[in-house]
Backbone as a printed PyTorch tensor [residue, N CA C, xyz], in Angstrom:
tensor([[[  0.8480,  -1.1770,   0.0000],
         [  0.0000,   0.0000,   0.0000],
         [  0.8910,   1.2370,   0.0000]],

        [[  0.3920,   2.2610,  -0.6540],
         [  1.0390,   3.5640,  -0.6020],
         [  0.1500,   4.5250,   0.1720]],

        [[  0.7550,   5.6150,   0.6220],
         [ -0.0280,   6.6540,   1.2790],
         [  0.3670,   7.9940,   0.6790]],

        [[ -0.5830,   8.8970,   0.6720],
         [ -0.3640,  10.2090,   0.0780],
         [  0.1050,  11.2330,   1.1100]],

        [[ -0.4300,  11.1270,   2.3280],
         [ -0.1200,  12.1130,   3.3540],
         [ -0.3610,  11.4970,   4.7250]],

        [[  0.4260,  11.9380,   5.6780],
         [  0.2290,  11.5280,   7.0640],
         [  0.3310,  12.7670,   7.9370]],

        [[ -0.6960,  12.9940,   8.7320],
         [ -0.6950,  14.0930,   9.6990],
         [ -0.5880,  13.4850,  11.0920]],

        [[  0.5550,  13.6270,  11.7470],
         [  0.6900,  13.0590,  13.0850],
         [ -0.1810,  13.7780,  14.1150]],

        [[ -0.5600,  15.0170,  13.8210],
         [ -1.4510,  15.7890,  14.6900],
         [ -2.5090,  16.4350,  13.7930]],

        [[ -3.7720,  16.0850,  14.0220],
         [ -4.8620,  16.5610,  13.1770],
         [ -6.0880,  16.7920,  14.0590]],

        [[ -6.7830,  17.8950,  13.8450],
         [ -7.9950,  18.1790,  14.6120],
         [ -9.2110,  18.3560,  13.6980]],

        [[ -9.0930,  17.9230,  12.4400],
         [-10.1620,  18.1120,  11.4670],
         [-10.8840,  16.8080,  11.1400]],

        [[-10.1680,  15.7260,  11.0210],
         [-10.7170,  14.4610,  10.5260],
         [-11.1410,  13.5400,  11.6640]],

        [[-12.2000,  13.9530,  12.3560],
         [-12.7070,  13.2070,  13.4950],
         [-12.5910,  14.0400,  14.7530]],

        [[-13.1410,  13.5290,  15.8480],
         [-13.1680,  14.3010,  17.0920],
         [-11.8330,  14.3060,  17.8210]],

        [[-11.5220,  15.4040,  18.4530],
         [-10.3110,  15.4970,  19.2510],
         [ -9.0540,  15.5680,  18.4080]],

        [[ -7.9280,  15.4680,  19.0710],
         [ -6.6330,  15.4380,  18.3900],
         [ -6.3690,  14.0110,  17.9510]],

        [[ -5.9700,  13.8470,  16.6880],
         [ -5.8400,  12.5200,  16.1050],
         [ -4.5990,  12.4480,  15.2260]],

        [[ -4.2420,  11.2450,  14.8410],
         [ -3.2980,  11.0200,  13.7470],
         [ -4.1550,  10.6360,  12.5410]],

        [[ -3.8220,  11.1500,  11.3630],
         [ -4.6260,  10.8700,  10.1730],
         [ -3.7320,  10.4040,   9.0400]],

        [[ -4.1280,   9.2800,   8.4360],
         [ -3.4020,   8.6890,   7.3150],
         [ -4.2940,   8.7220,   6.0800]],

        [[ -3.7850,   9.3430,   5.0160],
         [ -4.4810,   9.3740,   3.7340],
         [ -3.8210,   8.3430,   2.8210]],

        [[ -4.4990,   7.2410,   2.5880],
         [ -3.9360,   6.1730,   1.7680],
         [ -4.1160,   6.4950,   0.2910]],

        [[ -3.3350,   5.8340,  -0.5430],
         [ -3.4550,   5.9810,  -1.9930],
         [ -4.3030,   4.8400,  -2.5360]],

        [[ -5.0370,   5.1200,  -3.5960],
         [ -5.8290,   4.1070,  -4.2670],
         [ -7.3120,   4.2510,  -4.0030]],

        [[ -8.0650,   4.5280,  -5.0740],
         [ -9.5200,   4.6360,  -4.9620],
         [-10.1280,   4.3660,  -6.3260]],

        [[-11.0840,   3.4520,  -6.3620],
         [-11.7360,   3.1390,  -7.6330],
         [-12.9900,   3.9770,  -7.8830]],

        [[-13.4430,   4.7330,  -6.8970],
         [-14.7120,   5.4610,  -7.0190],
         [-14.6040,   6.6820,  -7.9220]],

        [[-13.5080,   7.4120,  -7.8320],
         [-13.2650,   8.5920,  -8.6650],
         [-14.4700,   9.5430,  -8.6780]],

        [[-14.8880,   9.9320,  -7.4980],
         [-16.0680,  10.7810,  -7.3420],
         [-15.8540,  12.1550,  -7.9740]],

        [[-16.8410,  12.6020,  -8.7320],
         [-16.7920,  13.9370,  -9.3150],
         [-16.7970,  14.9530,  -8.1810]],

        [[-15.8520,  15.8920,  -8.2060],
         [-15.7540,  16.9060,  -7.1730],
         [-14.9240,  16.4930,  -5.9720]],

        [[-14.3100,  15.3260,  -6.0320],
         [-13.4760,  14.8490,  -4.9260],
         [-12.3690,  15.8610,  -4.6430]],

        [[-12.1920,  16.2110,  -3.3730],
         [-11.1520,  17.1740,  -3.0140],
         [ -9.7900,  16.5100,  -2.8750]],

        [[ -9.7400,  15.1970,  -3.0050],
         [ -8.4930,  14.4680,  -2.8090],
         [ -8.1710,  13.5630,  -4.0040]],

        [[ -8.4540,  14.0390,  -5.2040],
         [ -8.2530,  13.2300,  -6.4100],
         [ -6.8050,  12.7780,  -6.5850]],

        [[ -5.8640,  13.4790,  -5.9900],
         [ -4.4530,  13.1000,  -6.0850],
         [ -4.2150,  11.7110,  -5.4820]],

        [[ -5.1290,  11.2350,  -4.6590],
         [ -4.9600,   9.9330,  -3.9920],
         [ -5.5340,   8.7650,  -4.7940]],

        [[ -6.1410,   9.0040,  -5.9320],
         [ -6.8310,   7.9400,  -6.6580],
         [ -5.9060,   6.8250,  -7.1330]],

        [[ -4.7410,   7.1670,  -7.6420],
         [ -3.8300,   6.1500,  -8.1810],
         [ -3.1620,   5.3890,  -7.0360]],

        [[ -3.2780,   4.0670,  -7.0680],
         [ -2.7430,   3.2350,  -5.9810],
         [ -1.2330,   3.3660,  -5.8360]],

        [[ -0.5440,   3.6740,  -6.9280],
         [  0.9190,   3.7590,  -6.8580],
         [  1.4220,   5.1850,  -6.6010]],

        [[  0.5150,   6.1050,  -6.3050],
         [  0.9510,   7.4750,  -6.0060],
         [  1.3970,   7.5700,  -4.5530]],

        [[  2.1220,   8.6060,  -4.2430],
         [  2.5740,   8.8140,  -2.8740],
         [  3.7860,   7.9830,  -2.5200]],

        [[  3.8760,   7.6110,  -1.2540],
         [  5.0260,   6.8860,  -0.7110],
         [  4.6150,   5.5050,  -0.2210]],

        [[  5.5390,   4.5540,  -0.2200],
         [  5.2130,   3.2220,   0.3040],
         [  4.9170,   3.2870,   1.8060]],

        [[  3.8640,   2.6060,   2.2080],
         [  3.5490,   2.4880,   3.6300],
         [  4.3030,   1.2690,   4.1460]],

        [[  5.5220,   1.5120,   4.6020],
         [  6.4050,   0.4150,   5.0120],
         [  6.3600,   0.2170,   6.5260]],

        [[  7.1520,  -0.7270,   7.0100],
         [  7.1720,  -1.0440,   8.4430],
         [  7.5740,   0.1630,   9.2820]],

        [[  8.5070,   0.9640,   8.7810],
         [  8.9400,   2.1480,   9.5310],
         [  7.7960,   3.1500,   9.6800]],

        [[  7.0070,   3.3220,   8.6220],
         [  5.8750,   4.2520,   8.7010],
         [  4.7980,   3.7000,   9.6300]],

        [[  4.5690,   2.4180,   9.5610],
         [  3.6060,   1.7840,  10.4690],
         [  4.0410,   1.9820,  11.9240]],

        [[  5.3310,   1.7760,  12.1830],
         [  5.8680,   1.9900,  13.5350],
         [  5.6890,   3.4410,  13.9770]],

        [[  5.8530,   4.3780,  13.0450],
         [  5.7000,   5.7990,  13.3810],
         [  4.2670,   6.1070,  13.8050]],

        [[  3.2960,   5.5560,  13.0910],
         [  1.8930,   5.7830,  13.4500],
         [  1.6210,   5.2640,  14.8600]],

        [[  2.0940,   4.0630,  15.1480],
         [  1.8960,   3.4730,  16.4790],
         [  2.5780,   4.3360,  17.5470]],

        [[  3.8050,   4.7630,  17.2760],
         [  4.5320,   5.6080,  18.2360],
         [  3.8070,   6.9330,  18.4670]],

        [[  3.3030,   7.5420,  17.3940],
         [  2.5780,   8.8050,  17.5390],
         [  1.3180,   8.6220,  18.3770]],

        [[  0.5980,   7.5380,  18.1560],
         [ -0.6200,   7.2940,  18.9310],
         [ -0.3180,   7.1020,  20.4170]],

        [[  0.8610,   6.5950,  20.7180],
         [  1.2530,   6.3510,  22.1090],
         [  2.0550,   7.4900,  22.7340]],

        [[  2.3440,   8.5260,  21.9690],
         [  3.1290,   9.6600,  22.4600],
         [  2.3170,  10.4400,  23.4960]],

        [[  2.8040,  10.5030,  24.7110],
         [  2.0610,  11.1840,  25.7790],
         [  2.2640,  12.7000,  25.7860]],

        [[  3.1960,  13.1960,  24.9930],
         [  3.3960,  14.6480,  24.9260],
         [  2.2430,  15.3270,  24.2020]],

        [[  1.7190,  14.6600,  23.1840],
         [  0.5330,  15.1360,  22.4650],
         [ -0.4600,  13.9810,  22.4970]],

        [[ -1.4310,  14.0720,  23.3540],
         [ -2.3840,  12.9710,  23.5110],
         [ -3.3670,  12.9660,  22.3510]],

        [[ -3.3660,  11.8740,  21.6440],
         [ -4.2640,  11.7060,  20.5170],
         [ -5.4170,  10.7990,  20.9250]],

        [[ -6.5990,  11.1710,  20.4790],
         [ -7.7810,  10.3580,  20.7820],
         [ -7.8010,   9.0910,  19.9430]],

        [[ -7.2370,   9.1660,  18.7320],
         [ -7.2590,   7.9880,  17.8850],
         [ -6.6600,   8.2330,  16.5190]],

        [[ -6.9650,   7.3030,  15.6240],
         [ -6.4510,   7.2920,  14.2580],
         [ -7.6060,   7.4700,  13.2920]],

        [[ -7.4240,   8.3290,  12.2920],
         [ -8.3860,   8.4900,  11.2100],
         [ -7.7520,   7.9990,   9.9210]],

        [[ -8.5160,   7.2380,   9.1520],
         [ -8.0670,   6.7190,   7.8610],
         [ -8.9500,   7.2950,   6.7700]],

        [[ -8.3140,   7.8880,   5.7690],
         [ -9.0340,   8.4620,   4.6500],
         [ -8.2230,   8.1830,   3.3980]],

        [[ -8.4880,   8.8990,   2.3500],
         [ -7.7250,   8.6070,   1.1500],
         [ -8.0840,   9.5250,   0.0180]],

        [[ -7.9670,   8.7990,  -1.0640],
         [ -8.0600,   7.3940,  -1.4440],
         [ -9.1770,   6.6940,  -0.6810]],

        [[ -9.0730,   5.3830,  -0.6570],
         [-10.0510,   4.5890,   0.0880],
         [ -9.3380,   3.4950,   0.8560]],

        [[ -9.3760,   3.5410,   2.1810],
         [ -8.7180,   2.5090,   2.9810],
         [ -9.2660,   1.1060,   2.7210]],

        [[-10.5120,   1.0060,   2.2300],
         [-11.1030,  -0.3090,   1.9710],
         [-10.9700,  -0.7470,   0.5190]],

        [[-10.2080,  -0.0030,  -0.2790],
         [ -9.8770,  -0.4060,  -1.6460],
         [ -9.0960,  -1.7140,  -1.5460]],

        [[ -9.4690,  -2.7120,  -2.3400],
         [ -8.9170,  -4.0700,  -2.1980],
         [ -7.3920,  -4.1220,  -2.0520]],

        [[ -6.6170,  -3.4010,  -2.8780],
         [ -5.1600,  -3.4810,  -2.7150],
         [ -4.6400,  -2.9310,  -1.3810]],

        [[ -5.4580,  -2.1860,  -0.6480],
         [ -5.0340,  -1.6080,   0.6340],
         [ -5.3770,  -2.4770,   1.8380]],

        [[ -6.2230,  -3.4730,   1.6530],
         [ -6.7950,  -4.1880,   2.7910],
         [ -5.7660,  -4.8490,   3.6980]],

        [[ -4.7860,  -5.5270,   3.1330],
         [ -3.8090,  -6.2460,   3.9700],
         [ -3.0350,  -5.2810,   4.8610]],

        [[ -2.5680,  -4.1820,   4.2900],
         [ -1.7840,  -3.2180,   5.0760],
         [ -2.6520,  -2.5090,   6.1110]],

        [[ -3.8730,  -2.1570,   5.7430],
         [ -4.7670,  -1.4890,   6.6940],
         [ -5.1240,  -2.4430,   7.8260]],

        [[ -5.4010,  -3.6870,   7.4970],
         [ -5.7280,  -4.6700,   8.5400],
         [ -4.5470,  -4.8670,   9.4950]],

        [[ -3.3530,  -4.9530,   8.9460],
         [ -2.1550,  -5.1140,   9.7800],
         [ -1.9840,  -3.9130,  10.7210]],

        [[ -2.1400,  -2.6990,  10.1850],
         [ -2.0250,  -1.4910,  11.0010],
         [ -3.0840,  -1.4690,  12.1020]],

        [[ -4.3280,  -1.7390,  11.7510],
         [ -5.4030,  -1.6620,  12.7430],
         [ -5.2930,  -2.7620,  13.7920]],

        [[ -4.7930,  -3.9100,  13.4070],
         [ -4.5570,  -4.9810,  14.3780],
         [ -3.5290,  -4.5220,  15.4060]],

        [[ -2.5000,  -3.8380,  14.9380],
         [ -1.4940,  -3.2920,  15.8570],
         [ -2.0730,  -2.1790,  16.7310]],

        [[ -2.8840,  -1.3120,  16.1540],
         [ -3.5020,  -0.2430,  16.9450],
         [ -4.3120,  -0.8590,  18.0790]],

        [[ -5.0980,  -1.8730,  17.7670],
         [ -5.9120,  -2.5350,  18.7960],
         [ -5.0280,  -3.1570,  19.8820]],

        [[ -3.9160,  -3.7550,  19.4970],
         [ -3.0530,  -4.4620,  20.4500],
         [ -2.1290,  -3.5250,  21.2290]],

        [[ -1.6570,  -2.4590,  20.5760],
         [ -0.5920,  -1.6410,  21.1540],
         [ -1.0080,  -0.2420,  21.5930]],

        [[ -2.2160,   0.1560,  21.2670],
         [ -2.6630,   1.5220,  21.5720],
         [ -4.0130,   1.4890,  22.2900]],

        [[ -4.0180,   1.0050,  23.5160],
         [ -5.2960,   0.8710,  24.2250],
         [ -6.0110,   2.2100,  24.3840]],

        [[ -7.3190,   2.1560,  24.2090],
         [ -8.1350,   3.3530,  24.3900],
         [ -8.2230,   4.2640,  23.1840]],

        [[ -7.5020,   3.9550,  22.1140],
         [ -7.5490,   4.7980,  20.9130],
         [ -8.6790,   4.3150,  20.0060]],

        [[ -9.4320,   5.2680,  19.4530],
         [-10.4810,   4.8760,  18.5180],
         [ -9.9850,   5.0080,  17.0830]],

        [[-10.7010,   4.3580,  16.1690],
         [-10.3560,   4.3800,  14.7480],
         [-11.5790,   4.8490,  13.9670]],

        [[-11.3710,   5.9090,  13.1850],
         [-12.3950,   6.4070,  12.2680],
         [-11.9210,   6.1230,  10.8460]],

        [[-12.8660,   5.7950,   9.9620],
         [-12.5070,   5.4690,   8.5790],
         [-13.5650,   5.9960,   7.6220]],

        [[-13.1000,   6.6300,   6.5480],
         [-13.9600,   7.0990,   5.4640],
         [-13.7830,   6.1720,   4.2730]],

        [[-14.8970,   5.7100,   3.7060],
         [-14.8550,   4.8380,   2.5380],
         [-15.9640,   5.2130,   1.5640]],

        [[-15.7160,   5.0050,   0.2960],
         [-16.7360,   5.2270,  -0.7160],
         [-17.6970,   4.0630,  -0.8540]],

        [[-17.3510,   2.9270,  -0.2820],
         [-18.2410,   1.7670,  -0.3140],
         [-19.3260,   1.9450,   0.7430]],

        [[-20.5060,   1.3930,   0.4840],
         [-21.5460,   1.3610,   1.5090],
         [-21.4850,   0.0080,   2.2050]],

        [[-22.0700,  -0.0680,   3.3820],
         [-22.0130,  -1.3130,   4.1560],
         [-22.4870,  -2.5120,   3.3520]],

        [[-23.5520,  -2.3380,   2.5780],
         [-24.0910,  -3.4780,   1.8270],
         [-23.2180,  -3.8790,   0.6370]],

        [[-22.2430,  -3.0770,   0.2740],
         [-21.3350,  -3.4080,  -0.8300],
         [-20.0620,  -4.1100,  -0.3700]],

        [[-19.8310,  -4.1990,   0.9220],
         [-18.5560,  -4.7060,   1.4280],
         [-18.3780,  -6.1990,   1.1790]],

        [[-17.1640,  -6.5580,   0.7870],
         [-16.7930,  -7.9600,   0.6180],
         [-16.4560,  -8.5470,   1.9920]],

        [[-16.3580,  -9.8690,   2.0910],
         [-15.9330, -10.4600,   3.3690],
         [-14.5780,  -9.9200,   3.8490]],

        [[-13.6340,  -9.7230,   2.9440],
         [-12.3150,  -9.1940,   3.3360],
         [-12.4350,  -7.7660,   3.8660]],

        [[-13.2730,  -6.9580,   3.2430],
         [-13.4800,  -5.5920,   3.7300],
         [-14.1650,  -5.6050,   5.0940]],

        [[-15.0990,  -6.5230,   5.2880],
         [-15.7990,  -6.6230,   6.5820],
         [-14.8420,  -6.9890,   7.7140]],

        [[-13.8120,  -7.7840,   7.4070],
         [-12.8080,  -8.1120,   8.4270],
         [-12.0930,  -6.8510,   8.9060]],

        [[-11.8050,  -5.9550,   7.9850],
         [-11.1530,  -4.6950,   8.3540],
         [-12.1340,  -3.8000,   9.1080]],

        [[-13.3670,  -3.7240,   8.6400],
         [-14.3730,  -2.8870,   9.2960],
         [-14.5930,  -3.3300,  10.7430]],

        [[-14.4090,  -4.6060,  11.0230],
         [-14.5560,  -5.1020,  12.3970],
         [-13.5440,  -4.4580,  13.3480]],

        [[-12.4660,  -3.8880,  12.8080],
         [-11.4290,  -3.2320,  13.6090],
         [-11.6290,  -1.7190,  13.7070]],

        [[-12.6930,  -1.2150,  13.0960],
         [-12.9710,   0.2230,  13.0170],
         [-14.0940,   0.5720,  13.9830]],

        [[-13.9470,   1.6930,  14.6740],
         [-14.9830,   2.1390,  15.6100],
         [-16.0810,   2.9460,  14.9300]],

        [[-15.6830,   3.8910,  14.0980],
         [-16.6510,   4.7530,  13.4240],
         [-16.3600,   4.7190,  11.9320]],

        [[-17.3720,   4.3440,  11.1620],
         [-17.2440,   4.2290,   9.7080],
         [-18.1480,   5.2590,   9.0530]],

        [[-17.5730,   6.0370,   8.1400],
         [-18.3560,   6.9610,   7.3350],
         [-18.3780,   6.3570,   5.9440]],

        [[-19.5620,   5.9320,   5.4960],
         [-19.6230,   5.2110,   4.2270],
         [-20.3330,   6.0170,   3.1500]],

        [[-20.0790,   5.6140,   1.9030],
         [-20.7290,   6.2180,   0.7540],
         [-19.8160,   7.1420,  -0.0280]],

        [[-20.0010,   7.1120,  -1.3370],
         [-19.2270,   7.9860,  -2.2160],
         [-19.5830,   9.4480,  -1.9600]],

        [[-18.6330,  10.3240,  -2.2460],
         [-18.9380,  11.7520,  -2.2560],
         [-19.7810,  12.0180,  -3.4910]],

        [[-20.9540,  12.6250,  -3.3020],
         [-21.8320,  12.9700,  -4.4190],
         [-21.9680,  14.4830,  -4.4630]],

        [[-21.3950,  15.0630,  -5.5100],
         [-21.3320,  16.5210,  -5.6100],
         [-22.7200,  17.1580,  -5.5560]],

        [[-23.7220,  16.4880,  -6.1200],
         [-25.0750,  17.0310,  -6.1180],
         [-25.6510,  17.1100,  -4.7030]],

        [[-25.0890,  16.3250,  -3.7810],
         [-25.5750,  16.3160,  -2.4020],
         [-24.5590,  16.9330,  -1.4320]],

        [[-23.5630,  17.6180,  -1.9760],
         [-22.5380,  18.2400,  -1.1310],
         [-23.1740,  19.2910,  -0.2270]],

        [[-22.6680,  19.3580,   0.9970],
         [-23.1920,  20.3140,   1.9680],
         [-22.0620,  20.6790,   2.9220]],

        [[-21.6080,  21.9110,   2.8560],
         [-20.4860,  22.3650,   3.6900],
         [-20.8360,  22.4110,   5.1740]],

        [[-22.1100,  22.3140,   5.5180],
         [-22.5240,  22.3520,   6.9210],
         [-22.4870,  20.9890,   7.5950]],

        [[-22.2260,  19.9450,   6.8460],
         [-22.1790,  18.6050,   7.4250],
         [-20.9180,  18.4460,   8.2650]],

        [[-21.0330,  17.7010,   9.3320],
         [-19.8870,  17.4080,  10.1830],
         [-19.3570,  16.0280,   9.8080]],

        [[-18.0870,  15.9550,   9.4230],
         [-17.3670,  14.7210,   9.0940],
         [-17.9070,  14.0000,   7.8630]],

        [[-18.7350,  14.6670,   7.0840],
         [-19.2270,  14.1130,   5.8230],
         [-19.1640,  15.2110,   4.7810]],

        [[-18.9850,  14.8100,   3.5300],
         [-18.9490,  15.7940,   2.4720],
         [-20.2630,  15.9490,   1.7470]],

        [[-21.0710,  14.8740,   1.7370],
         [-22.3560,  14.9260,   1.0490],
         [-23.4170,  14.1970,   1.8750]],

        [[-24.6690,  14.5880,   1.6530],
         [-25.7780,  14.1090,   2.4830],
         [-26.0380,  12.6100,   2.3780]],

        [[-25.5970,  11.9710,   1.3170],
         [-25.8210,  10.5290,   1.1790],
         [-24.9290,   9.7080,   2.1010]],

        [[-23.8570,  10.2830,   2.5770],
         [-22.9220,   9.5400,   3.4180],
         [-23.5070,   9.3380,   4.8130]],

        [[-23.2010,   8.1830,   5.3950],
         [-23.7580,   7.8040,   6.6920],
         [-22.6150,   7.5550,   7.6690]],

        [[-22.7740,   8.0300,   8.9000],
         [-21.7950,   7.7870,   9.9620],
         [-22.3280,   6.6770,  10.8560]],

        [[-21.5720,   5.5900,  10.9450],
         [-21.9270,   4.4610,  11.8100],
         [-20.9570,   4.4110,  12.9800]],

        [[-21.4890,   4.4830,  14.1820],
         [-20.6790,   4.2860,  15.3820],
         [-20.7980,   2.8090,  15.7290]],

        [[-19.7310,   2.0640,  15.4860],
         [-19.7560,   0.6130,  15.6160],
         [-19.3700,   0.1370,  17.0150]],

        [[-19.0280,   1.0710,  17.9020],
         [-18.6740,   0.6740,  19.2640],
         [-19.9110,   0.1430,  19.9700]],

        [[-19.6980,  -0.7300,  20.9070],
         [-20.8180,  -1.3520,  21.6170],
         [-21.5680,  -0.3340,  22.4710]],

        [[-22.8080,  -0.1260,  22.1340],
         [-23.7190,   0.6930,  22.9320],
         [-24.9070,  -0.2060,  23.2490]],

        [[-24.8160,  -0.8840,  24.3520],
         [-25.8660,  -1.8220,  24.7330],
         [-26.0840,  -2.8680,  23.6430]],

        [[-25.0080,  -3.2470,  22.9560],
         [-25.0850,  -4.2790,  21.9340],
         [-25.6810,  -3.8340,  20.6180]],

        [[-25.8370,  -2.5320,  20.4210],
         [-26.4810,  -2.0220,  19.2160],
         [-25.5290,  -1.0810,  18.4870]],

        [[-25.4680,  -1.2190,  17.1610],
         [-24.6970,  -0.2770,  16.3490],
         [-25.5510,   0.9600,  16.1180]],

        [[-25.0020,   2.1320,  16.3860],
         [-25.7500,   3.3690,  16.2250],
         [-25.4630,   4.0070,  14.8750]],

        [[-26.4910,   4.5300,  14.2480],
         [-26.3310,   5.3390,  13.0490],
         [-26.3850,   6.7840,  13.5200]],

        [[-25.2430,   7.4740,  13.4500],
         [-25.1720,   8.8450,  13.9530],
         [-25.7150,   9.8640,  12.9730]],

        [[-25.5560,   9.6060,  11.6870],
         [-26.0320,  10.5330,  10.6700],
         [-26.5430,   9.7430,   9.4890]],

        [[-27.6430,  10.1980,   8.9410],
         [-28.1890,   9.5600,   7.7550],
         [-28.2740,  10.5910,   6.6520]],

        [[-28.7490,  10.1580,   5.5170],
         [-28.8730,  11.0670,   4.3880],
         [-29.8180,  12.2240,   4.6980]],

        [[-30.6930,  12.0560,   5.7000],
         [-31.6660,  13.0940,   6.0180],
         [-31.2490,  14.0080,   7.1590]],

        [[-30.1340,  13.7140,   7.8160],
         [-29.7610,  14.5170,   8.9790],
         [-28.5420,  15.3840,   8.6840]],

        [[-28.4950,  16.5880,   9.2410],
         [-27.3690,  17.4780,   8.9840],
         [-26.1130,  17.0610,   9.7230]],

        [[-26.2010,  16.2590,  10.7550],
         [-25.0470,  15.8250,  11.5420],
         [-24.9990,  14.3350,  11.6090]]])
C-alpha cells in the first residue's frame, strides 16, 4: 500500500486530536473529490514497516495525547489496501489501548466484501458512501455529502448506532 499524506497531529478528521493517514488508491473517482491526487494506488510513498511503527509511536506519544487514528484517502477499503490497513489496525488494537479508529470509505455497508468486513470489524466509526457533488453540503460534520452515513460501531448496549443519515445534517 502507498499513502499520500500523514498528519501526526490533526484536529479536522474526526473528534479530538488525532493522527490521520491518507492512503493511496480509490476506484470510485467521485466527481468533485477534493483528494483526487490519492486515486492512483501507486501514487505517494510506500507504507512500510517504519511508517507503520511511526503511526503506532505517535498514537502512544504522551506529549501530544491523541484520541485515535483516522483513515481516509483514497479509500482505505480499496482491495489493494486491505492487507496493510488490517495489519495497522490490528497493531492499533493491540498496542494503543483506548484509541479509537475512524474510517472514510466510498463503499456502503451493503457493498462490502468479506475481506473488507474483516477490516471494518477493527474500526470504531465508519463513514460510508461515495462523495456525491449534487448532495454536497459544507454544513455537514465529518461528511462531504448528504448521502454519506456515519456508523458508530462501538458497543452501545449491543447495538450499532447510526449517527447521521442522508436526512440529517449531523
